[in-house]
CSV table of C-alpha atoms and ligand atoms in Angstrom, one decimal:
chain,number,residue,atom,x,y,z
I,19,MET,CA,12.0,-0.2,-11.9
I,20,ILE,CA,8.8,0.3,-9.8
I,21,THR,CA,9.5,3.1,-7.3
I,22,HIS,CA,6.5,3.4,-5.1
I,23,PHE,CA,2.7,3.3,-4.6
I,24,ALA,CA,1.6,6.6,-6.2
I,25,LYS,CA,-2.1,6.2,-5.8
I,26,LEU,CA,-4.7,4.0,-4.1
I,27,GLU,CA,-8.3,4.3,-5.3
I,28,LEU,CA,-11.0,2.7,-3.2
I,29,ASN,CA,-14.8,2.8,-3.0
I,30,THR,CA,-16.6,4.2,0.1
I,31,VAL,CA,-20.1,4.1,1.3
I,32,SER,CA,-19.7,7.6,2.9
I,33,ILE,CA,-17.6,10.6,1.8
I,34,GLN,CA,-18.5,12.2,5.1
I,35,GLY,CA,-17.2,9.1,7.0
I,36,VAL,CA,-13.9,9.4,5.0
I,37,LYS,CA,-13.6,13.0,6.0
I,38,GLN,CA,-14.2,12.4,9.6
I,39,PHE,CA,-11.6,9.6,9.7
I,40,TYR,CA,-8.9,10.6,7.3
I,41,CYS,CA,-9.1,14.4,7.5
I,42,ASN,CA,-10.2,15.0,11.1
I,43,GLN,CA,-8.7,12.1,12.9
I,44,LEU,CA,-5.6,11.2,10.8
I,45,GLN,CA,-5.3,14.8,9.5
I,46,PHE,CA,-4.5,13.9,5.9
I,47,PRO,CA,-4.6,17.0,3.8
I,48,VAL,CA,-7.4,17.1,1.1
I,49,SER,CA,-6.2,17.7,-2.5
I,50,PHE,CA,-9.6,17.4,-4.3
I,51,GLU,CA,-13.2,17.1,-3.3
I,52,SER,CA,-16.5,16.8,-5.1
I,53,MET,CA,-19.9,15.4,-4.1
I,54,ASP,CA,-19.0,11.8,-4.6
I,55,GLU,CA,-15.2,11.7,-4.5
I,56,ILE,CA,-12.4,13.0,-2.3
I,57,HIS,CA,-8.6,12.8,-2.6
I,58,VAL,CA,-6.3,12.9,0.4
I,59,GLN,CA,-2.5,13.0,0.6
I,60,PRO,CA,-1.0,10.8,3.2
I,61,SER,CA,2.4,11.9,1.8
I,62,GLU,CA,3.8,14.1,-0.9
I,63,HIS,CA,4.1,11.2,-3.4
I,64,CYS,CA,1.0,9.3,-2.6
I,65,THR,CA,-2.7,10.1,-3.1
I,66,MET,CA,-5.7,8.2,-1.8
I,67,VAL,CA,-8.9,8.5,-3.7
I,68,PHE,CA,-12.2,7.5,-2.3
I,69,LYS,CA,-15.3,7.3,-4.5
I,70,GLU,CA,-18.8,6.9,-3.2
I,71,ALA,CA,-20.4,3.8,-4.6
I,72,ASP,CA,-23.7,2.2,-3.8
I,73,GLN,CA,-22.5,-1.3,-3.6
I,74,PRO,CA,-21.1,-3.6,-0.9
I,75,LEU,CA,-17.5,-3.1,0.1
I,76,ASN,CA,-14.8,-5.6,0.6
I,77,PRO,CA,-12.3,-4.1,3.0
I,78,ILE,CA,-8.6,-4.0,2.1
I,79,HIS,CA,-5.4,-3.9,4.0
I,80,PHE,CA,-2.7,-1.3,3.6
I,81,ALA,CA,0.2,0.0,5.7
I,82,PHE,CA,2.1,3.2,6.1
I,83,GLU,CA,5.8,3.5,7.1
I,84,VAL,CA,6.8,6.1,9.7
I,85,PRO,CA,10.2,6.9,11.1
I,86,PHE,CA,11.3,4.4,13.8
I,87,THR,CA,12.1,7.2,16.1
I,88,ALA,CA,8.6,8.7,15.7
I,89,PHE,CA,6.7,5.4,16.1
I,90,ASP,CA,5.7,5.8,19.8
I,91,ASP,CA,4.7,9.5,19.3
I,92,VAL,CA,2.5,8.5,16.3
I,93,VAL,CA,0.8,5.8,18.4
I,94,ASN,CA,0.1,8.3,21.1
I,95,LEU,CA,-1.3,10.7,18.5
I,96,LEU,CA,-3.6,8.1,17.1
I,97,GLN,CA,-4.9,7.2,20.5
I,98,GLY,CA,-5.3,10.9,21.3
I,99,ALA,CA,-7.3,11.4,18.1
I,100,GLY,CA,-9.7,8.6,19.3
I,101,VAL,CA,-8.5,5.9,17.0
I,102,THR,CA,-9.2,2.4,18.3
I,103,LEU,CA,-6.0,0.4,18.0
I,104,LEU,CA,-6.8,-3.4,17.4
I,105,ARG,CA,-5.7,-6.0,19.9
I,106,TRP,CA,-3.8,-9.2,19.2
I,107,PRO,CA,-5.4,-12.3,20.8
I,108,ASP,CA,-3.1,-11.8,23.9
I,109,GLY,CA,-4.4,-8.3,24.4
I,110,ARG,CA,-1.4,-6.2,23.3
I,111,ARG,CA,-1.9,-3.4,20.7
I,112,VAL,CA,1.7,-2.8,19.6
I,113,ASP,CA,3.6,-5.6,18.1
I,114,GLU,CA,7.4,-5.6,18.3
I,115,PHE,CA,9.2,-7.8,15.8
I,116,GLU,CA,12.8,-8.3,14.9
I,117,THR,CA,13.2,-5.3,12.7
I,118,GLY,CA,10.5,-2.9,13.9
I,119,LYS,CA,7.1,-2.3,15.4
I,120,ASN,CA,3.5,-1.9,14.2
I,121,VAL,CA,-0.2,-1.2,15.1
I,122,TYR,CA,-3.4,-1.8,13.3
I,123,PHE,CA,-6.8,0.0,13.2
I,124,ARG,CA,-9.8,0.3,11.0
I,125,ASP,CA,-11.5,3.1,9.1
I,126,GLY,CA,-15.3,3.7,8.8
I,127,ASP,CA,-15.5,1.4,5.8
I,128,GLY,CA,-13.8,-1.4,7.7
I,129,ASN,CA,-10.5,-1.2,5.8
I,130,LEU,CA,-7.6,-2.5,7.9
I,131,LEU,CA,-4.8,0.1,8.2
I,132,GLU,CA,-1.4,-0.5,9.7
I,133,ILE,CA,1.3,2.0,10.8
I,134,LEU,CA,4.8,0.4,10.9
I,135,ALA,CA,8.3,1.5,11.5
I,136,HIS,CA,11.5,-0.4,10.8
I,137,THR,CA,14.9,0.0,12.5
I,138,TYR,CA,16.7,-0.3,9.2
I,139,VAL,CA,14.9,2.5,7.4
I,140,GLN,CA,17.2,5.5,7.1
I,141,GLU,CA,15.7,8.8,8.4
I,142,GLY,CA,16.3,12.1,6.7
I,143,VAL,CA,15.9,10.7,3.2
I,144,LEU,CA,12.1,11.3,2.7
I,145,PRO,CA,10.4,14.1,4.8
I,146,PRO,CA,7.9,12.8,7.3
I,147,SER,CA,4.6,14.0,6.1
I,148,GLY,CA,1.9,15.6,8.2
I,149,TYR,CA,0.5,14.9,11.6
I,150,LEU,CA,1.3,11.1,11.5
I,151,LYS,CA,4.8,11.7,10.0
I,152,ILE,CA,4.2,9.3,7.2
I,153,LEU,CA,7.2,8.4,4.9
I,154,TYR,CA,5.3,6.3,2.3
I,155,LEU,CA,2.5,3.9,1.6
I,156,ARG,CA,4.4,0.6,2.2
I,157,GLU,CA,1.9,-2.2,1.7
I,158,VAL,CA,-1.3,-2.9,-0.2
I,159,GLY,CA,-2.9,-6.3,0.2
I,160,PHE,CA,-3.8,-8.3,-2.9
I,161,PRO,CA,-5.9,-11.4,-1.9
I,162,VAL,CA,-5.6,-14.0,-4.7
I,163,ASP,CA,-6.6,-17.6,-5.4
I,164,ASP,CA,-3.0,-18.7,-6.2
I,165,VAL,CA,-0.3,-16.9,-4.4
I,166,MET,CA,2.6,-18.7,-6.1
I,167,ALA,CA,1.4,-18.1,-9.6
I,168,TYR,CA,0.5,-14.5,-8.9
I,169,ARG,CA,3.9,-13.6,-7.3
I,170,GLU,CA,5.7,-15.3,-10.2
I,171,LEU,CA,4.0,-13.1,-12.7
I,172,LEU,CA,4.7,-10.0,-10.7
I,173,VAL,CA,8.4,-10.9,-10.6
I,174,GLU,CA,8.4,-11.6,-14.4
I,175,LEU,CA,6.7,-8.3,-15.3
I,176,PHE,CA,8.1,-5.9,-12.7
I,177,ASP,CA,11.4,-7.5,-11.5
I,178,PHE,CA,9.9,-7.5,-8.1
I,179,LYS,CA,11.9,-9.1,-5.3
I,180,LEU,CA,10.2,-11.4,-2.9
I,181,ASP,CA,10.3,-11.6,0.8
I,182,THR,CA,8.6,-13.9,3.4
I,183,VAL,CA,7.9,-16.5,0.6
I,184,LEU,CA,5.2,-18.8,1.9
I,185,ASP,CA,2.6,-20.9,0.1
I,186,ASN,CA,-0.2,-18.5,1.3
I,187,PHE,CA,1.6,-15.2,1.7
I,188,THR,CA,4.5,-13.2,0.1
I,189,PHE,CA,5.7,-9.7,0.0
I,190,ALA,CA,6.4,-8.8,-3.7
I,191,ILE,CA,8.6,-5.7,-3.6
I,192,GLY,CA,9.4,-2.9,-6.0
I,193,GLY,CA,11.1,0.2,-4.6
I,194,THR,CA,9.2,1.2,-1.4
I,195,ALA,CA,6.0,-0.6,-2.6
I,196,HIS,CA,5.3,-4.0,-0.9
I,197,VAL,CA,2.5,-5.9,-2.6
I,198,VAL,CA,1.1,-8.3,-0.1
I,199,VAL,CA,0.1,-11.3,-2.2
I,200,VAL,CA,-2.0,-13.3,0.1
I,201,SER,CA,-4.3,-16.3,-0.2
I,202,LYS,CA,-8.0,-15.5,0.1
I,203,THR,CA,-8.0,-18.4,2.7
I,204,ARG,CA,-5.4,-16.7,4.9
I,205,LYS,CA,-6.9,-14.2,7.3
I,206,TRP,CA,-5.4,-10.7,8.0
I,207,LEU,CA,-3.6,-10.3,11.4
I,208,PRO,CA,-4.2,-9.3,14.1
I,209,ILE,CA,-8.0,-9.8,14.1
I,210,ALA,CA,-8.4,-12.7,11.7
I,211,MET,CA,-10.2,-10.6,9.1
I,212,THR,CA,-11.2,-12.4,6.0
I,213,ALA,CA,-9.1,-11.6,3.0
I,214,LEU,CA,-11.8,-10.6,0.5
I,215,GLN,CA,-11.0,-9.4,-2.9
I,216,PRO,CA,-11.5,-5.6,-2.8
I,217,ALA,CA,-12.5,-3.3,-5.7
I,218,MET,CA,-9.4,-1.0,-5.8
I,219,ASP,CA,-7.2,0.6,-8.3
I,220,VAL,CA,-3.5,0.8,-7.6
I,221,THR,CA,-1.1,3.1,-9.4
I,222,PHE,CA,2.7,2.4,-9.2
I,223,GLY,CA,5.2,5.0,-9.8
I,224,ALA,CA,7.8,4.4,-12.6
I,225,PRO,CA,10.9,6.6,-13.0
I,226,ASN,CA,10.8,7.1,-16.8
I,227,ALA,CA,9.0,6.0,-20.0
I,228,ARG,CA,11.6,3.4,-20.7
I,229,VAL,CA,10.3,1.3,-17.8
I,230,LEU,CA,6.8,1.5,-19.3
I,231,ASP,CA,8.2,0.3,-22.7
I,232,ARG,CA,10.0,-2.6,-21.1
I,233,ILE,CA,6.9,-3.6,-19.1
I,234,SER,CA,4.5,-3.3,-22.1
I,235,ASN,CA,7.0,-5.5,-24.1
I,236,ARG,CA,6.7,-8.1,-21.4
I,237,LEU,CA,3.0,-7.8,-21.4
I,238,GLU,CA,3.0,-8.5,-25.2
I,239,GLY,CA,5.1,-11.5,-24.6
I,240,LYS,CA,2.5,-12.9,-22.3
I,241,SER,CA,-0.5,-11.8,-24.5
I,242,ILE,CA,-1.8,-9.6,-21.7
I,243,PRO,CA,-3.7,-6.6,-23.3
I,244,TYR,CA,-2.8,-3.1,-22.2
I,245,ASN,CA,-3.4,0.6,-22.8
I,246,LYS,CA,-0.4,2.8,-23.1
I,247,GLY,CA,0.2,6.6,-23.3
I,248,ASN,CA,3.4,8.6,-23.0
I,249,ASP,CA,3.6,8.4,-19.3
I,250,ARG,CA,1.0,5.8,-18.4
I,251,LEU,CA,0.3,2.2,-18.7
I,252,TYR,CA,-2.8,0.3,-17.7
I,253,PHE,CA,-3.6,-3.4,-17.7
I,254,LYS,CA,-5.3,-6.2,-15.7
I,255,ILE,CA,-3.6,-9.3,-14.2
I,256,GLY,CA,-6.2,-11.7,-13.0
I,257,GLU,CA,-8.3,-10.1,-10.4
I,258,TYR,CA,-6.6,-6.7,-10.3
I,259,SER,CA,-6.1,-3.5,-12.4
I,260,PHE,CA,-2.6,-2.0,-12.6
I,261,HIS,CA,-1.8,1.5,-13.5
I,262,LEU,CA,1.8,2.6,-13.9
I,263,GLN,CA,2.7,6.2,-14.1
I,264,VAL,CA,6.0,8.2,-14.7
I,265,THR,CA,6.5,10.3,-11.6
I,266,ALA,CA,9.2,12.5,-10.0
I,267,PHE,CA,9.8,10.1,-7.2
I,268,SER,CA,13.5,9.4,-7.4
I,269,GLU,CA,14.7,5.9,-8.3
I,270,ASN,CA,17.4,6.2,-5.7
I,271,VAL,CA,15.1,6.6,-2.7
I,272,PRO,CA,14.8,2.9,-1.9
I,273,SER,CA,18.6,2.5,-1.7
I,274,LEU,CA,19.1,5.7,0.2
I,275,LEU,CA,16.5,4.4,2.7
I,276,GLU,CA,18.6,1.2,2.9
I,277,LEU,CA,15.6,-1.0,2.3
I,278,PRO,CA,17.0,-4.6,2.3
I,279,ASN,CA,15.7,-5.4,-1.3
I,280,ALA,CA,17.1,-2.2,-2.7
I,281,ARG,CA,20.7,-3.2,-1.7
I,282,ALA,CA,23.0,-4.1,-4.6
L,310,LIG,FE1,0.6,-5.4,6.8
């Protein structure tokens, strides 16, 4: 139903700082630039938008998936580009878990980025994009007051699947998109960063207009107001705005990637 994260819009206190980090160090291509806004493309199907805003920022957490066979090279590229990898309390920078590996680092606004790779993700389905070989934006963190109520609403509206279902943390998954529903009282790993509520706009990809119709019917059933166009849907749930857009990202990609929650 939901295929992927298509766009992530954040505020920044410095467009120049965004350029130095995302364009010079991470080498994301620029797709639009003005005095107070810049768009970069971590992958073909995902745009990140930074808008200059003269207000305090709450940093967010987001994560990119790279091919497992490329992970060690990507870590070397990050370090070669002068990116400081964050350490776990025991001093290590790379974490190896049952199904993969990851590293964390921060941008100039203090946002907590993660690069991760899973052994189960099939390679050759999506082209690795750019210098960092990014496959897709996998995670975006949504700190909320009530994790259980929020995840339930996401399941009811989007048919999201749940993973790592804890009282203070859950992955709510649609396609390649993993919404990290986290309690504002649970700190982000590995540096125990407070999970503040960020000002952000997230756009999810949908494969066709029928999906938007189905979700808008569900919103009506819950008396949640929305704005709808031919290929767009916009609404707010609690703390966050949601945009859905019909895109060319194929509905089959998550199962071709063999993501656990995409299996029949
Ligand atoms: Fe993460």
